[in-house]
Coordinates of C-alpha atoms in Angstrom, one line a residue:
X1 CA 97.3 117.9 -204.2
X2 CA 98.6 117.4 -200.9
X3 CA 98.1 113.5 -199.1
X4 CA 96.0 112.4 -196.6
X5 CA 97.8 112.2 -193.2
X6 CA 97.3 109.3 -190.9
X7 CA 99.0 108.4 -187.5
X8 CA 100.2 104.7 -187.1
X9 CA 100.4 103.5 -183.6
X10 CA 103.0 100.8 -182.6
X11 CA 103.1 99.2 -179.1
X12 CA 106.5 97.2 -178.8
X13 CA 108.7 95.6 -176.4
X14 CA 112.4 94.0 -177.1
X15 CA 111.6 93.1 -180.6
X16 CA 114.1 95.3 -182.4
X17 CA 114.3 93.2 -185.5
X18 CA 110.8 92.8 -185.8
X19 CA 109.8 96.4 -184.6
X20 CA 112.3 97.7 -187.4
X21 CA 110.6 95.9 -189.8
X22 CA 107.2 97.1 -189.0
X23 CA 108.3 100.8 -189.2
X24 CA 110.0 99.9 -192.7
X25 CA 106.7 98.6 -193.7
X26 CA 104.7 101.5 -192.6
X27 CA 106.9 104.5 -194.0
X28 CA 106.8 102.4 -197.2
X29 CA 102.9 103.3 -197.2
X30 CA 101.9 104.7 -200.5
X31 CA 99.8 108.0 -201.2
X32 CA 99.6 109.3 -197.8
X33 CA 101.5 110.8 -195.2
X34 CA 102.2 109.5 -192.0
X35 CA 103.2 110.1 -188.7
X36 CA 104.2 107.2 -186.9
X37 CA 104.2 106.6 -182.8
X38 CA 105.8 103.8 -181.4
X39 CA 104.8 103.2 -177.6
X40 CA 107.3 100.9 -175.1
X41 CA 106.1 98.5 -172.7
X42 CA 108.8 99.7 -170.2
X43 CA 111.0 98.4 -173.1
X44 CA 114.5 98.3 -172.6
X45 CA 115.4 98.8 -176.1
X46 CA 113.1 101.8 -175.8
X47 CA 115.6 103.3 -173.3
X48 CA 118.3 102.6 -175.4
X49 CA 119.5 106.2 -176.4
X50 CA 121.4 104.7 -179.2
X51 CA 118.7 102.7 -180.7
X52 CA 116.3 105.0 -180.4
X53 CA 118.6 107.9 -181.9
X54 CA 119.1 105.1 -185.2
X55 CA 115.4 104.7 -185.7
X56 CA 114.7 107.7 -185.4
X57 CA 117.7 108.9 -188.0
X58 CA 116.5 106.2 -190.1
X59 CA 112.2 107.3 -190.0
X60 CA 112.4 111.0 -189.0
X61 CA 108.4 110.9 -188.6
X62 CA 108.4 108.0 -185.8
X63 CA 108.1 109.2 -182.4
X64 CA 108.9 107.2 -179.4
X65 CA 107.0 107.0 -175.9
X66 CA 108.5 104.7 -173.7
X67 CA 105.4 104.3 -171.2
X68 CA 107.7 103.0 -167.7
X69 CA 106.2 102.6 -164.3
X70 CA 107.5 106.1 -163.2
X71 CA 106.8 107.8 -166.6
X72 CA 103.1 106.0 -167.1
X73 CA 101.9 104.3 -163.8
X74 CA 98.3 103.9 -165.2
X75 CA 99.7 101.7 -168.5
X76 CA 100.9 99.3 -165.3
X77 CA 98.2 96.5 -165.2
X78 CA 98.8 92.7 -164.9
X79 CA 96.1 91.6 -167.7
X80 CA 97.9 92.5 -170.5
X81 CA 95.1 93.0 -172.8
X82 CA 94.6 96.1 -170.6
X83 CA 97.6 97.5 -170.9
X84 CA 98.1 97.1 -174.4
X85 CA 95.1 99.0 -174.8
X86 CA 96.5 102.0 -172.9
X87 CA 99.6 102.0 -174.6
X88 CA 97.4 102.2 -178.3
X89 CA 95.0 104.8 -176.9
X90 CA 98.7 106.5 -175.7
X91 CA 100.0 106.5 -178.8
X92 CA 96.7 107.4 -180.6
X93 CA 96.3 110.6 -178.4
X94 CA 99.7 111.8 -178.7
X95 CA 98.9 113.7 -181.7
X96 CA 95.2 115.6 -183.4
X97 CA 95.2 113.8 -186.9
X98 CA 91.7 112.5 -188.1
X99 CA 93.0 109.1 -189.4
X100 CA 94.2 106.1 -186.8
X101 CA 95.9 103.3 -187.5
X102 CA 97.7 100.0 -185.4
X103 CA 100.4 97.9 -186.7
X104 CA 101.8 95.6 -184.0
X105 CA 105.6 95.5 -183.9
X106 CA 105.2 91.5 -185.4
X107 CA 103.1 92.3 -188.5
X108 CA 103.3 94.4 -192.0
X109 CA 101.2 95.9 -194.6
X110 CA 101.3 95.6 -198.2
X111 CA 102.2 99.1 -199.4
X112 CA 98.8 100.3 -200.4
X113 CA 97.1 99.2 -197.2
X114 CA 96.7 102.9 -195.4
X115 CA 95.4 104.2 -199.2
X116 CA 93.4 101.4 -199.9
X117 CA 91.6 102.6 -195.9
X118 CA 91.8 105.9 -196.7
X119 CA 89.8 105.3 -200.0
X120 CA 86.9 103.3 -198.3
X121 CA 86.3 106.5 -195.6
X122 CA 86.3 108.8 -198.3
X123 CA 83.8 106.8 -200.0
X124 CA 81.3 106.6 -197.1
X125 CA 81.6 110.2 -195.2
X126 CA 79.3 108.6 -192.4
X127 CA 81.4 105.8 -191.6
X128 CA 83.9 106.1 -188.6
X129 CA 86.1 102.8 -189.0
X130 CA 87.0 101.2 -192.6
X131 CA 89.2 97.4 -192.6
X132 CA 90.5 95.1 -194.5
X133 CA 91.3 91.5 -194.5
X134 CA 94.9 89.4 -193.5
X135 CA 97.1 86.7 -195.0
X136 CA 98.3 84.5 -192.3
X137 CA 101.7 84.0 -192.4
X138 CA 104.6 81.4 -190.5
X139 CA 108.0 83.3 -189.9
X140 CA 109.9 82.2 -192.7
X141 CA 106.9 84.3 -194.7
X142 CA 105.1 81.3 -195.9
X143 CA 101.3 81.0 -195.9
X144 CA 99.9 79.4 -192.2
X145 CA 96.7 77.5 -193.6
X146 CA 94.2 77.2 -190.3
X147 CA 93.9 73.1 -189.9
X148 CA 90.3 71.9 -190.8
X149 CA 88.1 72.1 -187.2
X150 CA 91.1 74.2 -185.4
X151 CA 90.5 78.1 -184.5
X152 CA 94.1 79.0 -183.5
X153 CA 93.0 81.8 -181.0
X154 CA 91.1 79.8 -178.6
X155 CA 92.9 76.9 -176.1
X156 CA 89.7 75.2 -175.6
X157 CA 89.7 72.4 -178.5
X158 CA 86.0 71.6 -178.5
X159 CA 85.0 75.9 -178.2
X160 CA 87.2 75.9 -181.1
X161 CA 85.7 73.6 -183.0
X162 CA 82.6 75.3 -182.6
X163 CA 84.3 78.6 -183.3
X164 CA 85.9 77.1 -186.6
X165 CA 82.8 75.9 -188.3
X166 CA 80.9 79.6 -187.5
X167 CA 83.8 81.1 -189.2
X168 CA 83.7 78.9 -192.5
X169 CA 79.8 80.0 -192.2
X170 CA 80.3 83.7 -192.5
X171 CA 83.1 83.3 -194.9
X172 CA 85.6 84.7 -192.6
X173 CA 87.5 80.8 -193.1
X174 CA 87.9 79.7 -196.2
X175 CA 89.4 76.0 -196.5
X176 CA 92.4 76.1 -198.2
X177 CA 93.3 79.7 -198.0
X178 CA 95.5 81.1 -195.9
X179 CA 93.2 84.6 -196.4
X180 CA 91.1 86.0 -193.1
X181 CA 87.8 87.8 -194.4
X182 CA 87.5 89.3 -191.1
X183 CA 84.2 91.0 -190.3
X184 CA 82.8 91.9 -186.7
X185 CA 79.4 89.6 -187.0
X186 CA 77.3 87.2 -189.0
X187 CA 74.1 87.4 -189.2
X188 CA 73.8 88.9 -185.6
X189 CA 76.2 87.0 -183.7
X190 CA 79.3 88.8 -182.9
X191 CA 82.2 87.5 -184.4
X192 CA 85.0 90.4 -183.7
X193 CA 86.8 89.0 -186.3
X194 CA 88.4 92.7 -187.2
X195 CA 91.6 92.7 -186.2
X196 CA 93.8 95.9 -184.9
X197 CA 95.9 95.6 -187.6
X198 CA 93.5 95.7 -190.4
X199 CA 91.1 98.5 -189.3
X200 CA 91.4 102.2 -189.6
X201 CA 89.1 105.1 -187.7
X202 CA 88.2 108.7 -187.3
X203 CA 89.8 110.9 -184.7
X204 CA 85.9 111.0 -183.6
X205 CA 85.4 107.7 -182.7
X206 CA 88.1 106.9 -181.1
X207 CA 87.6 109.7 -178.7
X208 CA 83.7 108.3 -178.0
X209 CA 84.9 104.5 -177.5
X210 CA 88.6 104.2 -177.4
X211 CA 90.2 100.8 -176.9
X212 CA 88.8 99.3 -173.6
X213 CA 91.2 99.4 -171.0
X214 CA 88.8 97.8 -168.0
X215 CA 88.2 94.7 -168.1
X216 CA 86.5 92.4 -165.4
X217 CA 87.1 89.5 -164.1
X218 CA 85.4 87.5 -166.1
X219 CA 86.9 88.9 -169.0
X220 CA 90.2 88.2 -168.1
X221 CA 89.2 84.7 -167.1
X222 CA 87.9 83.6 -170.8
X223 CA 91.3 86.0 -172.3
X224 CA 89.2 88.5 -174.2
X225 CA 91.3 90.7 -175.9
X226 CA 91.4 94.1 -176.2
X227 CA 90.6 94.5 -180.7
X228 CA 87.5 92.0 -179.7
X229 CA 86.4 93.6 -177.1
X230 CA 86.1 96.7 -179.3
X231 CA 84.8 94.8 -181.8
X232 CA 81.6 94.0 -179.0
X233 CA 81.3 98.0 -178.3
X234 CA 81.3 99.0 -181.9
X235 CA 78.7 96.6 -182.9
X236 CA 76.8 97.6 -179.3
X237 CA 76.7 101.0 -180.8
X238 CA 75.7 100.6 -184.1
X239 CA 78.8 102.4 -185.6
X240 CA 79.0 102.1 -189.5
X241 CA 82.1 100.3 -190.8
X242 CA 83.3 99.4 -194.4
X243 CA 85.2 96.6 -195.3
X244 CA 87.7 97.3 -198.6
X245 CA 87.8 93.6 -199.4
X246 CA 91.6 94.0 -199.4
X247 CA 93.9 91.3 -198.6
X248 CA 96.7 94.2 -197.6
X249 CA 97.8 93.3 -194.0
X250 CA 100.2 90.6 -193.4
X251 CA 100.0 88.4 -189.9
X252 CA 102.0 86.3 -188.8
X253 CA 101.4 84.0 -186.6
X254 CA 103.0 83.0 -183.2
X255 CA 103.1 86.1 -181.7
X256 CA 99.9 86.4 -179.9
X257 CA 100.2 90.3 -179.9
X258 CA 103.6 90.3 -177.9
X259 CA 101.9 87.4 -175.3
X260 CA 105.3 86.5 -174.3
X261 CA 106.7 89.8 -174.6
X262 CA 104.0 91.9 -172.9
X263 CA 105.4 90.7 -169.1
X264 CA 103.9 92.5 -166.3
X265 CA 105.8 95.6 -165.2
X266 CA 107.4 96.0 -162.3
X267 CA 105.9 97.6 -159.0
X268 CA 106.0 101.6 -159.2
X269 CA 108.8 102.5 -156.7
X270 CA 107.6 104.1 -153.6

């Protein structure tokens, strides 16, 4: 009985420890067969012939797209939200297979995670995204517990007070546990709690609403990012997702999706 294939897409930029890492955790994927593409921010360890010819030794299913100025023009964009989203929807059109997954260079899985997704789809044919929930995680690998009143991804102290008690309401908090029940709303207010880690869809959807890659000013003013945004367009359009009630993805925390990594690319020479 042959495995399910699924295609894991990577965005990275000079994090070659960490990157390594997430590849290790993704080929160690049980009961399916992947193809994994890892997509360069103009990343300079990307262009590295001779660490690109190890990884590649090392996972002979990882492709590498290093998306430059010259090579890419449209990934360029200042808000970098936007530009990670091109360089996902990159790496998630670079190949035809049904099943798509995300792992960001700074994360991991748990080694059923891609089954565990695989199982939920198969369960619900009419479903076009399945998810599961996240540990929180410092860098040493011990659990981050979220600080009572505190919602780590908003800067705005009293929003995220606001935003920390809604989250202990839906369950997606739990004080105490270091355990994200993600989910994209409660009780009709959008959360967009499902993080791009977590989720896996269907070729299908993600060629009717892809990651967002425009984002107005607004958006970019209040730092909306690109999974939530998504979040907002799936629940907009009613699309059917399953939650496996797994705790299989493993976040850790500090990274901010490559905030300090993703630096705005340089000016396409003329």
């Amino acid at each position: 009985m042959s495995t399910p294939d699924v295609v894991v897409v990577t965005p990275t930029r000079n994090r070659p420890e960490l990157l390594w890492r997430a590849v290790e955790s993704a080929a160690a994927q049980r009961d399916v067969t992947i193809r994994h593409i890892v997509v360069g921010d103009n990343c300079p360890v990307l262009a590295d012939d001779g660490f690109t010819a190890r990884l590649t030794r090392a996972f002979p299913h990882v492709t590498v797209i290093n998306a430059t100025p010259l090579s890419h023009p449209r990934v360029q964009n200042d808000y970098q939200w936007a530009r990670v989203a091109r360089l996902r929807n990159l790496g998630a059109a670079a190949t035809d297979i049904d099943l798509i997954a995300h792992l960001d260079d700074d994360n991991t899985w748990d080694t059923g995670h891609l089954s565990s997704l695989v199982a939920a789809l198969e369960a619900a044919p009419s479903a076009e995204m399945a998810h599961g929930w996240r540990r929180l995680l410092n860098d040493d690998g011990s659990p981050f517990y979220i600080p009572d009143g505190v919602d780590p991804w908003n800067d705005d102290a009293e929003v995220g007070a606001k935003s920390y008690a809604l989250l202990v309401d839906a369950g997606v908090v739990v004080p105490g546990s270091n355990v994200l029940r993600d989910r994209i709303h409660f009780n009709g207010v959008l959360l967009g709690r499902v993080d791009t880690n977590e989720l896996m869809v269907r070729r299908r959807l993600f060629e009717r609403i892809p990651f967002p890659e425009e984002f107005s000013r607004w958006k970019q003013k209040i730092g909306l990012g690109d999974d939530a945004l998504l979040n907002y367009l799936l629940l907009k359009s009613n699309v059917e997702v399953v939650c496996t009630e797994q705790v299989t993805v493993n976040y850790f925390m500090g990274g901010k999706s490559n905030h300090e990594t993703y630096a705005p690319l340089s000016p396409v020479a003329r």
